[in-house]
Amino acid sequence: MKFFVDTAEIDQIKELNDLGMVDGVTTNPSLIAKSGRDILEVTKEICDLVDGPVSAEVVALDAEGMIAEGRKLAKIADNIAVKVPLTWAGLQACKTLTDEGTMVNVTLCFSANQALLAAKAGATFISPFIGRLDDINIDGLDLIEDIRTIYDNYGFETQILAASIRSANHMSDCAKIGADVATAPPAVIKAMANHVLTDKGLAGFMADIEKAGIKIL
Ligand code: G3P
């Protein structure tokens, strides 16, 4: 499973990228607003930093506007994936931009039918939001599973990009189901390293190291 990092914070992307943990980056208008940076400027900086796809989201609501914005975003770098919402207009924009050779990430997906439409429109990525489904007591992981089944049934090449990931468990659950990509905030990716027995074991080793005065350097 590829790891995308869901942030527009350059320092945090760099830290994970230096460790080889970043296969791509996703941003959205809320993350850009949080960064306080100009969308074109910060997106260019992220594209220069990472090799993989960098999702940048359109702000128009109509297909024509999304296509024009998508074309402008695509000019930033070769690794841009234009992010469009899963609306009828978004699907129209997806088809046009895909036909022009631009990667498209169709976002705000909350149903298997929406994912089926995105694949038919040629999306490079479909972004089902699992955390936001969990928020309303619908199991977001069931949706990832349904989309996996549907795409495999028909050999759709659209990659399942699990989004709205809120916990380390979401990451391993998505990997078990076979999501192609999971995008998560840096804190969630770091939390994957945590285990209470690792902490306990290390505390035990440290006590013995101190008792025996073990030194290596
Ligand atoms: O990039 C979209 C996304 O991952 C949103 O996450 O936590 O705001 O639902 P969240």
Short mmCIF file of C-alpha atoms and ligand atoms in Angstrom, two decimals:
data_model
loop_
_atom_site.label_atom_id
_atom_site.label_comp_id
_atom_site.label_asym_id
_atom_site.label_seq_id
_atom_site.Cartn_x
_atom_site.Cartn_y
_atom_site.Cartn_z
CA MET A 1 0.00 0.00 0.00
CA LYS A 2 1.32 3.41 -0.95
CA PHE A 3 1.44 6.11 1.73
CA PHE A 4 0.34 9.60 0.81
CA VAL A 5 0.64 12.31 3.42
CA ASP A 6 -2.45 14.45 3.93
CA THR A 7 -1.05 17.89 4.67
CA ALA A 8 0.30 21.08 3.11
CA GLU A 9 2.92 21.58 5.84
CA ILE A 10 6.29 21.46 4.09
CA ASP A 11 8.38 20.59 7.17
CA GLN A 12 6.19 17.61 8.02
CA ILE A 13 6.22 16.32 4.43
CA LYS A 14 10.00 16.69 4.34
CA GLU A 15 10.53 14.78 7.57
CA LEU A 16 8.51 11.79 6.36
CA ASN A 17 9.86 12.01 2.82
CA ASP A 18 13.45 11.81 4.09
CA LEU A 19 12.49 8.49 5.73
CA GLY A 20 11.07 7.10 2.49
CA MET A 21 7.52 7.12 3.90
CA VAL A 22 5.99 9.40 1.28
CA ASP A 23 4.71 8.02 -2.02
CA GLY A 24 2.64 11.14 -2.65
CA VAL A 25 0.82 14.04 -1.02
CA THR A 26 -2.82 15.07 -0.81
CA THR A 27 -4.07 18.55 -0.05
CA ASN A 28 -7.53 20.05 0.06
CA PRO A 29 -8.83 23.62 0.50
CA SER A 30 -9.01 23.21 4.30
CA LEU A 31 -5.38 22.04 4.49
CA ILE A 32 -4.24 24.89 2.21
CA ALA A 33 -6.15 27.39 4.37
CA LYS A 34 -4.53 25.89 7.50
CA SER A 35 -1.06 26.32 5.97
CA GLY A 36 -1.74 30.03 5.42
CA ARG A 37 0.16 29.81 2.13
CA ASP A 38 -0.77 30.68 -1.44
CA ILE A 39 -2.14 27.52 -3.11
CA LEU A 40 0.00 27.75 -6.25
CA GLU A 41 3.18 28.55 -4.34
CA VAL A 42 2.86 25.84 -1.69
CA THR A 43 1.74 23.23 -4.22
CA LYS A 44 4.79 23.93 -6.40
CA GLU A 45 7.04 23.57 -3.35
CA ILE A 46 5.48 20.21 -2.48
CA CYS A 47 5.79 18.99 -6.09
CA ASP A 48 9.49 19.86 -6.08
CA LEU A 49 9.98 17.99 -2.81
CA VAL A 50 8.31 14.65 -3.57
CA ASP A 51 8.47 12.38 -6.61
CA GLY A 52 4.95 10.93 -6.39
CA PRO A 53 1.54 12.41 -7.18
CA VAL A 54 0.55 15.62 -5.41
CA SER A 55 -3.20 16.25 -5.26
CA ALA A 56 -4.32 19.87 -5.59
CA GLU A 57 -8.04 20.57 -5.40
CA VAL A 58 -10.09 22.82 -7.64
CA VAL A 59 -12.36 25.44 -6.07
CA ALA A 60 -14.92 25.94 -8.86
CA LEU A 61 -18.24 24.10 -8.71
CA ASP A 62 -19.06 23.99 -12.42
CA ALA A 63 -17.33 21.66 -14.89
CA GLU A 64 -16.01 24.46 -17.09
CA GLY A 65 -14.46 26.22 -14.10
CA MET A 66 -12.99 22.99 -12.73
CA ILE A 67 -11.44 22.17 -16.11
CA ALA A 68 -9.88 25.65 -16.40
CA GLU A 69 -8.52 25.47 -12.85
CA GLY A 70 -7.37 21.89 -13.40
CA ARG A 71 -5.42 22.90 -16.49
CA LYS A 72 -3.73 25.69 -14.51
CA LEU A 73 -2.90 23.36 -11.60
CA ALA A 74 -1.58 20.70 -14.01
CA LYS A 75 0.93 23.21 -15.36
CA ILE A 76 2.58 23.49 -11.91
CA ALA A 77 4.43 20.19 -12.33
CA ASP A 78 4.24 16.79 -14.01
CA ASN A 79 3.31 15.08 -10.73
CA ILE A 80 0.11 17.06 -10.11
CA ALA A 81 -3.11 15.11 -9.66
CA VAL A 82 -6.06 17.47 -10.02
CA LYS A 83 -8.60 16.84 -7.28
CA VAL A 84 -12.26 17.30 -8.17
CA PRO A 85 -15.33 16.66 -6.01
CA LEU A 86 -17.61 13.72 -6.70
CA THR A 87 -20.42 15.68 -8.28
CA TRP A 88 -21.77 15.35 -11.80
CA ALA A 89 -19.72 18.42 -12.79
CA GLY A 90 -16.68 16.87 -11.12
CA LEU A 91 -17.11 13.70 -13.18
CA GLN A 92 -17.33 15.77 -16.36
CA ALA A 93 -14.14 17.59 -15.40
CA CYS A 94 -12.51 14.26 -14.53
CA LYS A 95 -13.22 12.85 -17.99
CA THR A 96 -11.91 15.92 -19.83
CA LEU A 97 -8.75 16.30 -17.73
CA THR A 98 -8.04 12.54 -17.87
CA ASP A 99 -8.41 12.58 -21.67
CA GLU A 100 -5.83 15.39 -21.72
CA GLY A 101 -3.36 13.17 -19.87
CA THR A 102 -3.73 14.74 -16.41
CA MET A 103 -3.99 12.56 -13.29
CA VAL A 104 -7.32 13.12 -11.55
CA ASN A 105 -8.24 12.35 -7.95
CA VAL A 106 -12.01 12.29 -7.43
CA THR A 107 -12.65 13.23 -3.82
CA LEU A 108 -15.52 13.32 -1.30
CA CYS A 109 -16.61 9.78 -2.21
CA PHE A 110 -19.07 8.24 0.23
CA SER A 111 -20.67 5.39 -1.74
CA ALA A 112 -19.76 2.47 -3.97
CA ASN A 113 -21.92 3.89 -6.75
CA GLN A 114 -19.97 7.14 -6.68
CA ALA A 115 -16.74 5.15 -6.92
CA LEU A 116 -18.11 3.20 -9.88
CA LEU A 117 -18.92 6.44 -11.71
CA ALA A 118 -15.44 7.86 -11.01
CA ALA A 119 -13.83 4.75 -12.48
CA LYS A 120 -16.05 5.00 -15.58
CA ALA A 121 -14.94 8.65 -15.94
CA GLY A 122 -11.33 7.46 -15.96
CA ALA A 123 -10.21 8.73 -12.55
CA THR A 124 -6.63 7.94 -11.57
CA PHE A 125 -7.63 7.90 -7.90
CA ILE A 126 -10.91 7.62 -6.01
CA SER A 127 -10.89 9.06 -2.49
CA PRO A 128 -13.44 7.43 -0.16
CA PHE A 129 -13.56 9.31 3.17
CA ILE A 130 -13.66 6.63 5.83
CA GLY A 131 -13.37 8.78 8.96
CA ARG A 132 -16.29 10.99 7.99
CA LEU A 133 -18.47 7.89 7.45
CA ASP A 134 -17.40 6.55 10.85
CA ASP A 135 -18.43 9.95 12.27
CA ILE A 136 -22.05 9.24 11.25
CA ASN A 137 -21.93 5.61 12.43
CA ILE A 138 -21.44 4.06 9.00
CA ASP A 139 -18.42 1.76 8.78
CA GLY A 140 -16.03 3.52 6.41
CA LEU A 141 -13.95 0.38 5.96
CA ASP A 142 -16.98 -1.46 4.50
CA LEU A 143 -16.95 1.11 1.71
CA ILE A 144 -13.26 0.45 0.96
CA GLU A 145 -14.06 -3.26 0.83
CA ASP A 146 -17.05 -2.75 -1.51
CA ILE A 147 -15.05 -0.56 -3.89
CA ARG A 148 -12.19 -3.10 -3.90
CA THR A 149 -14.65 -5.85 -4.88
CA ILE A 150 -16.30 -3.78 -7.60
CA TYR A 151 -13.04 -2.57 -9.14
CA ASP A 152 -11.56 -6.09 -9.08
CA ASN A 153 -14.73 -7.58 -10.60
CA TYR A 154 -14.28 -5.46 -13.71
CA GLY A 155 -10.56 -4.70 -13.77
CA PHE A 156 -10.93 -0.96 -13.25
CA GLU A 157 -7.49 0.63 -12.96
CA THR A 158 -8.62 3.55 -10.78
CA GLN A 159 -6.62 3.39 -7.56
CA ILE A 160 -8.45 3.32 -4.25
CA LEU A 161 -7.01 6.15 -2.16
CA ALA A 162 -8.43 5.74 1.34
CA ALA A 163 -8.82 9.21 2.85
CA SER A 164 -10.11 10.83 6.03
CA ILE A 165 -7.96 8.41 7.98
CA ARG A 166 -8.02 9.16 11.68
CA SER A 167 -6.09 6.33 13.35
CA ALA A 168 -3.20 3.92 12.95
CA ASN A 169 -5.75 1.06 12.92
CA HIS A 170 -7.38 2.60 9.86
CA MET A 171 -4.02 2.26 8.09
CA SER A 172 -3.56 -1.47 8.76
CA ASP A 173 -7.26 -2.14 8.10
CA CYS A 174 -6.99 -0.43 4.70
CA ALA A 175 -3.85 -2.43 3.91
CA LYS A 176 -5.64 -5.68 4.83
CA ILE A 177 -8.53 -4.85 2.52
CA GLY A 178 -6.16 -3.97 -0.30
CA ALA A 179 -6.55 -0.21 -0.70
CA ASP A 180 -3.96 0.91 -3.24
CA VAL A 181 -3.11 4.06 -1.30
CA ALA A 182 -3.90 5.51 2.11
CA THR A 183 -3.52 9.19 2.79
CA ALA A 184 -3.10 10.20 6.41
CA PRO A 185 -2.02 13.16 8.50
CA PRO A 186 1.65 12.98 9.57
CA ALA A 187 0.65 12.31 13.20
CA VAL A 188 -1.28 9.18 12.19
CA ILE A 189 1.64 7.84 10.15
CA LYS A 190 3.96 8.43 13.13
CA ALA A 191 1.46 6.79 15.51
CA MET A 192 1.81 3.57 13.51
CA ALA A 193 5.19 3.11 15.23
CA ASN A 194 3.65 3.06 18.72
CA HIS A 195 3.00 -0.06 20.79
CA VAL A 196 2.60 -0.25 24.55
CA LEU A 197 4.69 -3.45 24.69
CA THR A 198 7.52 -1.75 22.77
CA ASP A 199 7.52 1.03 25.40
CA LYS A 200 7.36 -1.51 28.24
CA GLY A 201 10.10 -3.68 26.75
CA LEU A 202 12.35 -0.69 26.19
CA ALA A 203 11.84 0.51 29.77
CA GLY A 204 12.93 -2.95 30.98
CA PHE A 205 16.02 -2.92 28.77
CA MET A 206 16.91 0.60 29.94
CA ALA A 207 16.72 -0.48 33.59
CA ASP A 208 19.09 -3.39 32.91
CA ILE A 209 21.42 -1.17 30.85
CA GLU A 210 21.69 1.22 33.78
CA LYS A 211 22.13 -1.58 36.35
CA ALA A 212 24.88 -3.30 34.36
CA GLY A 213 26.46 -0.05 33.11
CA ILE A 214 26.35 -1.28 29.52
CA LYS A 215 28.02 1.15 27.10
CA ILE A 216 28.67 0.86 23.38
CA LEU A 217 30.26 4.23 22.58
O1 G3P B 1 -7.91 14.90 2.15
C1 G3P B 1 -9.19 14.69 2.65
C2 G3P B 1 -9.23 14.12 4.00
O2 G3P B 1 -8.35 13.13 4.24
C3 G3P B 1 -10.08 14.68 5.03
O3 G3P B 1 -9.91 14.14 6.31
O4 G3P B 1 -10.17 14.09 8.76
O5 G3P B 1 -10.94 16.09 7.45
O6 G3P B 1 -12.19 13.95 7.33
P1 G3P B 1 -10.86 14.60 7.52
#
